[in-house]
C-alpha cells in the first residue's frame, strides 16, 4: 500500500491514526521534491545526465602498469594514482573489489605491483602486510587469467601460466557453439585484442622490470597453469582441458591459419575502433587494444595509438593529490535512470 493511501485509510477510520503517518507523508513528499529538483539541476545543457562510475582499485593499479608500458609514467601522475591505491588498503593488508568486501587476491597482487612501480620499497610496512595477505589468499599461483596476462606482457611470469586465447577463434563460423558472436559485445572488445597479444607474446619494457618472486606462496608451483577443480566433471575442468589442448597446438611450428586469423583480428579491432571513442568505450577493451597496437608494431606516438591513448585518458578523474579512473562514462545509463526516476 502506498504511504499516501495508507494515511488516507487510517484518517478515514480504517485504523487508529497516531498522527505520525501524516508527518512522514509530508516529509516524504518534501524529500521527493528536493531530490527531483536536485536531479534536474544535474542535467547537462544538451539534455543528458552523467555521473561518476566508481570501481575498485584494480583500475588504478592496472593504469599505473599501463602508463609504464606505454612510456608515459610521469612521476606526478603515478604519485597521484598511487596515493589513491594506498588509501584503499584494508587493515589486513589487502584490497577488496567492492565496498565493505573482504580482501581479494588479484586486487591485492595488482596493488602490490603498482605500488612497487610507483617506487614503494618491498620492506615498507604496507607492502609487507600486502605480501603476507597475498600468501594467505593462496599466492600468485592462485591468481586469475588477467593478472597473469599483464604480468606475462612484461616478462614477470611465463606465458605458460596464461590461458590460451589463439586468434584462430576469429575463424569459427557463427553456427559453431563457440564463436565471437556468442560473446557479449563488451567481451568481444576485451578478448579479440587478447588473441593478438597471445599470438605475438610481446615482452614490453618496463624500467627496472617487475619482480614477483616473493608473491608465490609455494615457489615450486610458479611454472604451473591454473589448477584443476577437485570435482572431475565441471565447467572449470572443461575449459582447463581445452586450454591444455590449445597449448599443445601452440607448440606446433606449422599453423596454416594463424596469419589469416591474425589479419582478421586486426581488421576487426581497427574497424571497431573507428566506431567508438576507443574500442568498446570501456576500460579493459581500450587498454588491451592499445597493448595490441604496440604488439603489432605501432609506437605510442603514431596517430592511431596516440588517439586511443588520448581517448583512454578521459577516464581519469584528478582530485587533490589523487587520480582515480572510471571503467567507462555512462551517459546512456544515467539518462535512462534519471528519466525513469523523474517520471515516477
Tab-separated table of C-alpha atoms in Angstrom:
chain	number	residue	atom	x	y	z
A	1	UNK	CA	0.000	0.000	0.000
A	2	UNK	CA	1.379	3.434	-0.936
A	3	UNK	CA	2.108	5.683	2.023
A	4	UNK	CA	-0.412	8.364	0.949
A	5	UNK	CA	-3.159	5.734	0.509
A	6	UNK	CA	-2.336	4.277	3.894
A	7	UNK	CA	-2.580	7.713	5.532
A	8	UNK	CA	-5.999	8.334	3.929
A	9	UNK	CA	-7.160	4.893	5.030
A	10	UNK	CA	-6.133	5.457	8.633
A	11	UNK	CA	-7.538	9.001	8.786
A	12	UNK	CA	-10.886	7.819	7.441
A	13	UNK	CA	-11.274	5.497	10.395
A	14	UNK	CA	-9.929	2.310	8.857
A	15	UNK	CA	-7.357	2.248	11.620
A	16	UNK	CA	-6.351	4.439	14.508
A	17	UNK	CA	-4.293	7.398	13.342
A	18	UNK	CA	-1.385	8.204	15.608
A	19	UNK	CA	-0.531	11.428	13.835
A	20	UNK	CA	2.858	10.023	12.854
A	21	UNK	CA	1.998	8.905	9.331
A	22	UNK	CA	0.744	12.315	8.083
A	23	UNK	CA	4.021	13.855	9.245
A	24	UNK	CA	6.021	11.123	7.500
A	25	UNK	CA	3.971	11.564	4.338
A	26	UNK	CA	4.689	15.296	4.324
A	27	UNK	CA	8.399	14.700	4.895
A	28	UNK	CA	8.453	12.065	2.166
A	29	UNK	CA	6.775	14.411	-0.310
A	30	UNK	CA	9.278	17.141	0.546
A	31	UNK	CA	12.218	14.743	0.167
A	32	UNK	CA	10.955	13.616	-3.247
A	33	UNK	CA	10.576	17.220	-4.405
A	34	UNK	CA	14.058	18.147	-3.254
A	35	UNK	CA	15.516	15.014	-4.825
A	36	UNK	CA	13.795	15.688	-8.156
A	37	UNK	CA	14.905	19.323	-8.168
A	38	UNK	CA	18.490	18.314	-7.436
A	39	UNK	CA	18.388	15.685	-10.188
A	40	UNK	CA	17.098	18.277	-12.646
A	41	UNK	CA	19.928	20.613	-11.639
A	42	UNK	CA	22.453	17.947	-12.695
A	43	UNK	CA	21.101	17.687	-16.247
A	44	UNK	CA	23.579	18.800	-18.909
A	45	UNK	CA	22.518	21.577	-21.242
A	46	UNK	CA	22.393	19.035	-24.092
A	47	UNK	CA	19.773	17.057	-22.153
A	48	UNK	CA	21.687	14.084	-20.752
A	49	UNK	CA	22.798	13.089	-17.246
A	50	UNK	CA	26.305	11.833	-16.455
A	51	UNK	CA	27.582	10.737	-13.065
A	52	UNK	CA	30.832	9.134	-11.975
A	53	UNK	CA	31.005	5.373	-12.408
A	54	UNK	CA	33.011	4.057	-9.459
A	55	UNK	CA	35.072	0.873	-9.377
A	56	UNK	CA	37.692	-0.877	-7.253
A	57	UNK	CA	41.429	-0.120	-7.193
A	58	UNK	CA	42.323	-2.700	-9.844
A	59	UNK	CA	41.713	0.093	-12.367
A	60	UNK	CA	44.233	2.468	-10.800
A	61	UNK	CA	46.698	-0.396	-10.299
A	62	UNK	CA	46.415	-1.510	-13.925
A	63	UNK	CA	46.638	2.111	-15.065
A	64	UNK	CA	49.986	2.582	-13.306
A	65	UNK	CA	51.195	-0.596	-15.057
A	66	UNK	CA	49.818	0.636	-18.406
A	67	UNK	CA	51.485	4.065	-18.138
A	68	UNK	CA	54.842	2.399	-17.563
A	69	UNK	CA	54.334	0.099	-20.574
A	70	UNK	CA	53.474	2.949	-22.967
A	71	UNK	CA	56.326	5.106	-21.643
A	72	UNK	CA	54.108	7.833	-20.204
A	73	UNK	CA	54.698	7.291	-16.496
A	74	UNK	CA	55.045	10.939	-15.483
A	75	UNK	CA	56.054	10.999	-11.795
A	76	UNK	CA	53.258	13.352	-10.721
A	77	UNK	CA	50.528	11.225	-12.332
A	78	UNK	CA	51.973	7.999	-10.934
A	79	UNK	CA	52.223	9.538	-7.453
A	80	UNK	CA	48.572	10.612	-7.507
A	81	UNK	CA	47.364	7.211	-8.729
A	82	UNK	CA	49.489	5.506	-6.061
A	83	UNK	CA	48.039	7.774	-3.360
A	84	UNK	CA	44.557	6.624	-4.289
A	85	UNK	CA	45.589	2.944	-4.165
A	86	UNK	CA	47.408	3.295	-0.829
A	87	UNK	CA	44.407	4.897	0.853
A	88	UNK	CA	42.166	1.964	-0.066
A	89	UNK	CA	44.320	-0.684	1.619
A	90	UNK	CA	42.412	-2.696	4.230
A	91	UNK	CA	43.516	-3.342	7.793
A	92	UNK	CA	44.528	-6.919	6.953
A	93	UNK	CA	46.898	-5.688	4.233
A	94	UNK	CA	44.766	-6.483	1.190
A	95	UNK	CA	42.470	-4.652	-1.210
A	96	UNK	CA	38.847	-5.505	-1.965
A	97	UNK	CA	36.736	-5.389	-5.132
A	98	UNK	CA	33.517	-3.979	-3.649
A	99	UNK	CA	32.713	-1.566	-0.850
A	100	UNK	CA	32.889	-3.269	2.536
A	101	UNK	CA	34.098	-6.528	0.990
A	102	UNK	CA	36.998	-8.739	2.078
A	103	UNK	CA	40.486	-8.702	0.627
A	104	UNK	CA	40.647	-10.198	-2.860
A	105	UNK	CA	43.774	-11.900	-4.170
A	106	UNK	CA	44.044	-10.344	-7.638
A	107	UNK	CA	43.238	-6.812	-6.486
A	108	UNK	CA	45.942	-7.194	-3.829
A	109	UNK	CA	48.554	-8.549	-6.271
A	110	UNK	CA	47.840	-5.724	-8.712
A	111	UNK	CA	48.042	-3.092	-5.960
A	112	UNK	CA	51.351	-4.547	-4.758
A	113	UNK	CA	52.852	-4.477	-8.275
A	114	UNK	CA	51.523	-0.970	-8.928
A	115	UNK	CA	52.994	0.409	-5.708
A	116	UNK	CA	56.337	-1.211	-6.498
A	117	UNK	CA	56.229	0.540	-9.897
A	118	UNK	CA	55.382	3.758	-8.057
A	119	UNK	CA	58.600	3.397	-6.070
A	120	UNK	CA	57.431	1.862	-2.780
A	121	UNK	CA	60.003	-0.357	-1.086
A	122	UNK	CA	59.352	-4.064	-0.623
A	123	UNK	CA	60.311	-3.512	3.012
A	124	UNK	CA	57.735	-0.781	3.598
A	125	UNK	CA	55.134	-1.726	6.177
A	126	UNK	CA	52.141	-1.542	3.757
A	127	UNK	CA	53.817	-3.815	1.204
A	128	UNK	CA	54.951	-6.270	3.854
A	129	UNK	CA	51.335	-6.547	5.030
A	130	UNK	CA	50.167	-6.879	1.435
A	131	UNK	CA	52.666	-9.659	0.730
A	132	UNK	CA	51.538	-11.568	3.827
A	133	UNK	CA	47.900	-11.235	2.768
A	134	UNK	CA	48.705	-12.457	-0.754
A	135	UNK	CA	50.271	-15.593	0.723
A	136	UNK	CA	47.246	-16.110	2.974
A	137	UNK	CA	44.926	-15.868	-0.043
A	138	UNK	CA	46.851	-18.531	-1.990
A	139	UNK	CA	49.784	-16.687	-3.517
A	140	UNK	CA	50.430	-15.627	-7.093
A	141	UNK	CA	49.954	-19.220	-8.238
A	142	UNK	CA	46.234	-18.870	-7.373
A	143	UNK	CA	45.776	-15.653	-9.391
A	144	UNK	CA	43.339	-15.312	-12.285
A	145	UNK	CA	43.860	-15.075	-16.037
A	146	UNK	CA	44.042	-11.283	-16.350
A	147	UNK	CA	46.600	-10.896	-13.574
A	148	UNK	CA	48.811	-13.488	-15.233
A	149	UNK	CA	48.375	-11.956	-18.682
A	150	UNK	CA	49.502	-8.480	-17.667
A	151	UNK	CA	52.480	-9.872	-15.779
A	152	UNK	CA	53.407	-12.011	-18.806
A	153	UNK	CA	53.370	-8.903	-21.023
A	154	UNK	CA	56.412	-7.578	-19.146
A	155	UNK	CA	58.125	-10.928	-18.611
A	156	UNK	CA	57.343	-11.175	-14.894
A	157	UNK	CA	55.727	-14.613	-15.403
A	158	UNK	CA	55.963	-17.113	-18.245
A	159	UNK	CA	53.324	-17.329	-20.962
A	160	UNK	CA	52.779	-20.960	-19.938
A	161	UNK	CA	50.885	-19.564	-16.936
A	162	UNK	CA	48.479	-17.644	-19.207
A	163	UNK	CA	45.339	-19.353	-20.580
A	164	UNK	CA	45.471	-19.830	-24.344
A	165	UNK	CA	43.497	-17.297	-26.437
A	166	UNK	CA	44.500	-18.190	-30.024
A	167	UNK	CA	43.446	-15.816	-32.828
A	168	UNK	CA	42.024	-18.781	-34.735
A	169	UNK	CA	38.844	-18.235	-32.707
A	170	UNK	CA	38.143	-15.451	-35.229
A	171	UNK	CA	37.671	-18.069	-37.940
A	172	UNK	CA	34.978	-20.097	-36.172
A	173	UNK	CA	31.657	-19.772	-38.053
A	174	UNK	CA	28.617	-18.186	-36.408
A	175	UNK	CA	26.781	-21.522	-36.288
A	176	UNK	CA	29.561	-23.068	-34.209
A	177	UNK	CA	28.835	-23.442	-30.479
A	178	UNK	CA	31.823	-21.241	-29.548
A	179	UNK	CA	32.350	-18.169	-31.720
A	180	UNK	CA	32.992	-14.483	-31.105
A	181	UNK	CA	29.347	-13.548	-31.667
A	182	UNK	CA	28.245	-15.853	-28.872
A	183	UNK	CA	30.141	-13.440	-26.611
A	184	UNK	CA	28.665	-10.177	-25.389
A	185	UNK	CA	29.711	-7.013	-27.229
A	186	UNK	CA	31.995	-5.873	-24.399
A	187	UNK	CA	33.537	-9.333	-24.082
A	188	UNK	CA	34.424	-9.333	-27.779
A	189	UNK	CA	36.112	-5.969	-27.321
A	190	UNK	CA	38.190	-7.392	-24.485
A	191	UNK	CA	39.009	-10.803	-25.997
A	192	UNK	CA	39.915	-10.008	-29.610
A	193	UNK	CA	42.894	-7.781	-28.691
A	194	UNK	CA	43.932	-10.571	-26.313
A	195	UNK	CA	44.131	-13.002	-29.247
A	196	UNK	CA	46.626	-10.647	-30.911
A	197	UNK	CA	48.666	-10.412	-27.717
A	198	UNK	CA	48.622	-14.180	-27.201
A	199	UNK	CA	49.804	-14.813	-30.754
A	200	UNK	CA	52.652	-12.274	-30.576
A	201	UNK	CA	53.529	-12.820	-26.896
A	202	UNK	CA	55.295	-9.452	-26.608
A	203	UNK	CA	57.633	-8.544	-23.806
A	204	UNK	CA	57.173	-4.869	-23.145
A	205	UNK	CA	59.948	-2.938	-21.486
A	206	UNK	CA	59.321	-1.574	-18.007
A	207	UNK	CA	62.137	0.442	-16.366
A	208	UNK	CA	63.805	-1.669	-13.653
A	209	UNK	CA	61.473	-4.567	-14.510
A	210	UNK	CA	58.886	-6.207	-12.280
A	211	UNK	CA	59.793	-8.956	-9.834
A	212	UNK	CA	57.006	-11.053	-8.326
A	213	UNK	CA	59.054	-13.963	-6.988
A	214	UNK	CA	58.196	-13.199	-3.367
A	215	UNK	CA	54.450	-13.290	-4.103
A	216	UNK	CA	54.357	-17.066	-4.626
A	217	UNK	CA	53.261	-18.952	-1.567
A	218	UNK	CA	54.997	-22.062	-2.912
A	219	UNK	CA	57.771	-21.144	-5.384
A	220	UNK	CA	57.845	-24.721	-6.713
A	221	UNK	CA	54.418	-24.114	-8.276
A	222	UNK	CA	55.270	-20.896	-10.073
A	223	UNK	CA	55.545	-22.506	-13.507
A	224	UNK	CA	52.163	-24.211	-13.294
A	225	UNK	CA	48.999	-23.336	-15.158
A	226	UNK	CA	45.658	-22.844	-13.419
A	227	UNK	CA	44.736	-25.633	-11.007
A	228	UNK	CA	42.164	-28.320	-11.798
A	229	UNK	CA	38.840	-28.372	-9.979
A	230	UNK	CA	38.506	-31.169	-7.391
A	231	UNK	CA	35.184	-32.136	-8.979
A	232	UNK	CA	36.038	-34.235	-12.052
A	233	UNK	CA	33.189	-33.036	-14.289
A	234	UNK	CA	32.899	-29.259	-14.080
A	235	UNK	CA	32.986	-26.288	-16.430
A	236	UNK	CA	36.321	-25.252	-14.929
A	237	UNK	CA	37.886	-28.607	-15.807
A	238	UNK	CA	36.314	-28.497	-19.286
A	239	UNK	CA	37.945	-25.144	-20.060
A	240	UNK	CA	41.228	-26.183	-18.445
A	241	UNK	CA	41.289	-29.309	-20.632
A	242	UNK	CA	40.559	-27.113	-23.658
A	243	UNK	CA	43.393	-24.805	-22.566
A	244	UNK	CA	45.837	-27.729	-22.358
A	245	UNK	CA	44.853	-28.803	-25.878
A	246	UNK	CA	45.282	-25.303	-27.287
A	247	UNK	CA	48.711	-25.005	-25.687
A	248	UNK	CA	49.764	-28.231	-27.371
A	249	UNK	CA	48.602	-26.734	-30.657
A	250	UNK	CA	50.605	-23.595	-29.864
A	251	UNK	CA	53.789	-25.685	-29.770
A	252	UNK	CA	53.218	-26.967	-33.317
A	253	UNK	CA	55.536	-24.979	-35.621
A	254	UNK	CA	53.156	-25.083	-38.621
A	255	UNK	CA	49.926	-23.129	-38.125
A	256	UNK	CA	48.431	-22.661	-41.595
A	257	UNK	CA	45.541	-20.459	-40.397
A	258	UNK	CA	47.464	-18.248	-37.955
A	259	UNK	CA	48.268	-15.321	-40.258
A	260	UNK	CA	44.772	-15.258	-41.721
A	261	UNK	CA	43.281	-15.278	-38.216
A	262	UNK	CA	45.613	-12.501	-37.079
A	263	UNK	CA	44.684	-10.342	-40.079
A	264	UNK	CA	41.013	-10.843	-39.307
A	265	UNK	CA	41.517	-9.990	-35.622
A	266	UNK	CA	43.467	-6.846	-36.531
A	267	UNK	CA	40.876	-5.740	-39.095
A	268	UNK	CA	38.021	-6.327	-36.628
A	269	UNK	CA	39.798	-4.328	-33.931
A	270	UNK	CA	40.650	-1.384	-36.209
A	271	UNK	CA	37.148	-1.280	-37.697
A	272	UNK	CA	35.528	-1.199	-34.257
A	273	UNK	CA	37.968	1.428	-33.009
A	274	UNK	CA	36.582	3.726	-35.703
A	275	UNK	CA	33.008	3.203	-34.460
A	276	UNK	CA	33.536	4.235	-30.851
A	277	UNK	CA	35.643	6.613	-28.796
A	278	UNK	CA	38.090	3.844	-28.005
A	279	UNK	CA	37.410	0.143	-28.530
A	280	UNK	CA	34.028	-0.722	-26.933
A	281	UNK	CA	34.378	2.523	-24.925
A	282	UNK	CA	35.216	0.505	-21.810
A	283	UNK	CA	38.419	0.296	-19.779
A	284	UNK	CA	39.654	-3.317	-20.317
A	285	UNK	CA	38.952	-3.334	-24.055
A	286	UNK	CA	40.614	0.051	-24.554
A	287	UNK	CA	43.729	-0.879	-22.579
A	288	UNK	CA	44.019	-4.275	-24.291
A	289	UNK	CA	43.637	-2.647	-27.728
A	290	UNK	CA	46.470	-0.207	-27.002
A	291	UNK	CA	48.683	-3.113	-25.896
A	292	UNK	CA	47.657	-4.973	-29.083
A	293	UNK	CA	48.635	-1.978	-31.244
A	294	UNK	CA	52.056	-1.951	-29.577
A	295	UNK	CA	52.403	-5.697	-30.206
A	296	UNK	CA	51.554	-5.095	-33.884
A	297	UNK	CA	54.450	-2.637	-34.142
A	298	UNK	CA	52.670	0.688	-33.683
A	299	UNK	CA	54.521	3.114	-31.407
A	300	UNK	CA	52.741	5.186	-28.723
A	301	UNK	CA	53.432	8.293	-30.794
A	302	UNK	CA	51.750	7.098	-34.003
A	303	UNK	CA	48.432	8.831	-34.739
A	304	UNK	CA	46.240	5.752	-34.197
A	305	UNK	CA	47.854	4.677	-30.924
A	306	UNK	CA	48.065	8.283	-29.730
A	307	UNK	CA	44.363	8.761	-30.458
A	308	UNK	CA	43.436	5.666	-28.447
A	309	UNK	CA	45.712	6.743	-25.577
A	310	UNK	CA	44.008	10.144	-25.606
A	311	UNK	CA	40.526	8.617	-25.519
A	312	UNK	CA	41.554	6.327	-22.660
A	313	UNK	CA	42.876	9.243	-20.611
A	314	UNK	CA	39.364	10.725	-20.479
A	315	UNK	CA	38.510	8.162	-17.807
A	316	UNK	CA	40.896	9.849	-15.340
A	317	UNK	CA	39.434	11.945	-12.508
A	318	UNK	CA	42.014	14.128	-10.774
A	319	UNK	CA	41.064	15.401	-7.333
A	320	UNK	CA	43.547	16.959	-4.931
A	321	UNK	CA	46.563	14.701	-4.607
A	322	UNK	CA	44.867	11.646	-6.162
A	323	UNK	CA	43.835	10.354	-9.564
A	324	UNK	CA	41.142	7.701	-9.864
A	325	UNK	CA	39.884	6.032	-13.017
A	326	UNK	CA	36.365	5.224	-14.210
A	327	UNK	CA	35.695	1.967	-16.106
A	328	UNK	CA	33.697	3.952	-18.677
A	329	UNK	CA	31.486	7.013	-18.990
A	330	UNK	CA	27.777	6.290	-18.677
A	331	UNK	CA	25.515	8.994	-20.161
A	332	UNK	CA	23.107	6.453	-21.678
A	333	UNK	CA	22.578	4.539	-18.424
A	334	UNK	CA	22.455	7.667	-16.295
A	335	UNK	CA	19.996	9.453	-18.588
A	336	UNK	CA	17.663	6.469	-18.749
A	337	UNK	CA	17.737	6.020	-14.961
A	338	UNK	CA	17.182	9.747	-14.357
A	339	UNK	CA	14.226	9.843	-16.755
A	340	UNK	CA	12.565	6.845	-15.117
A	341	UNK	CA	13.090	8.370	-11.666
A	342	UNK	CA	11.624	11.738	-12.690
A	343	UNK	CA	8.672	10.053	-14.378
A	344	UNK	CA	7.964	8.160	-11.149
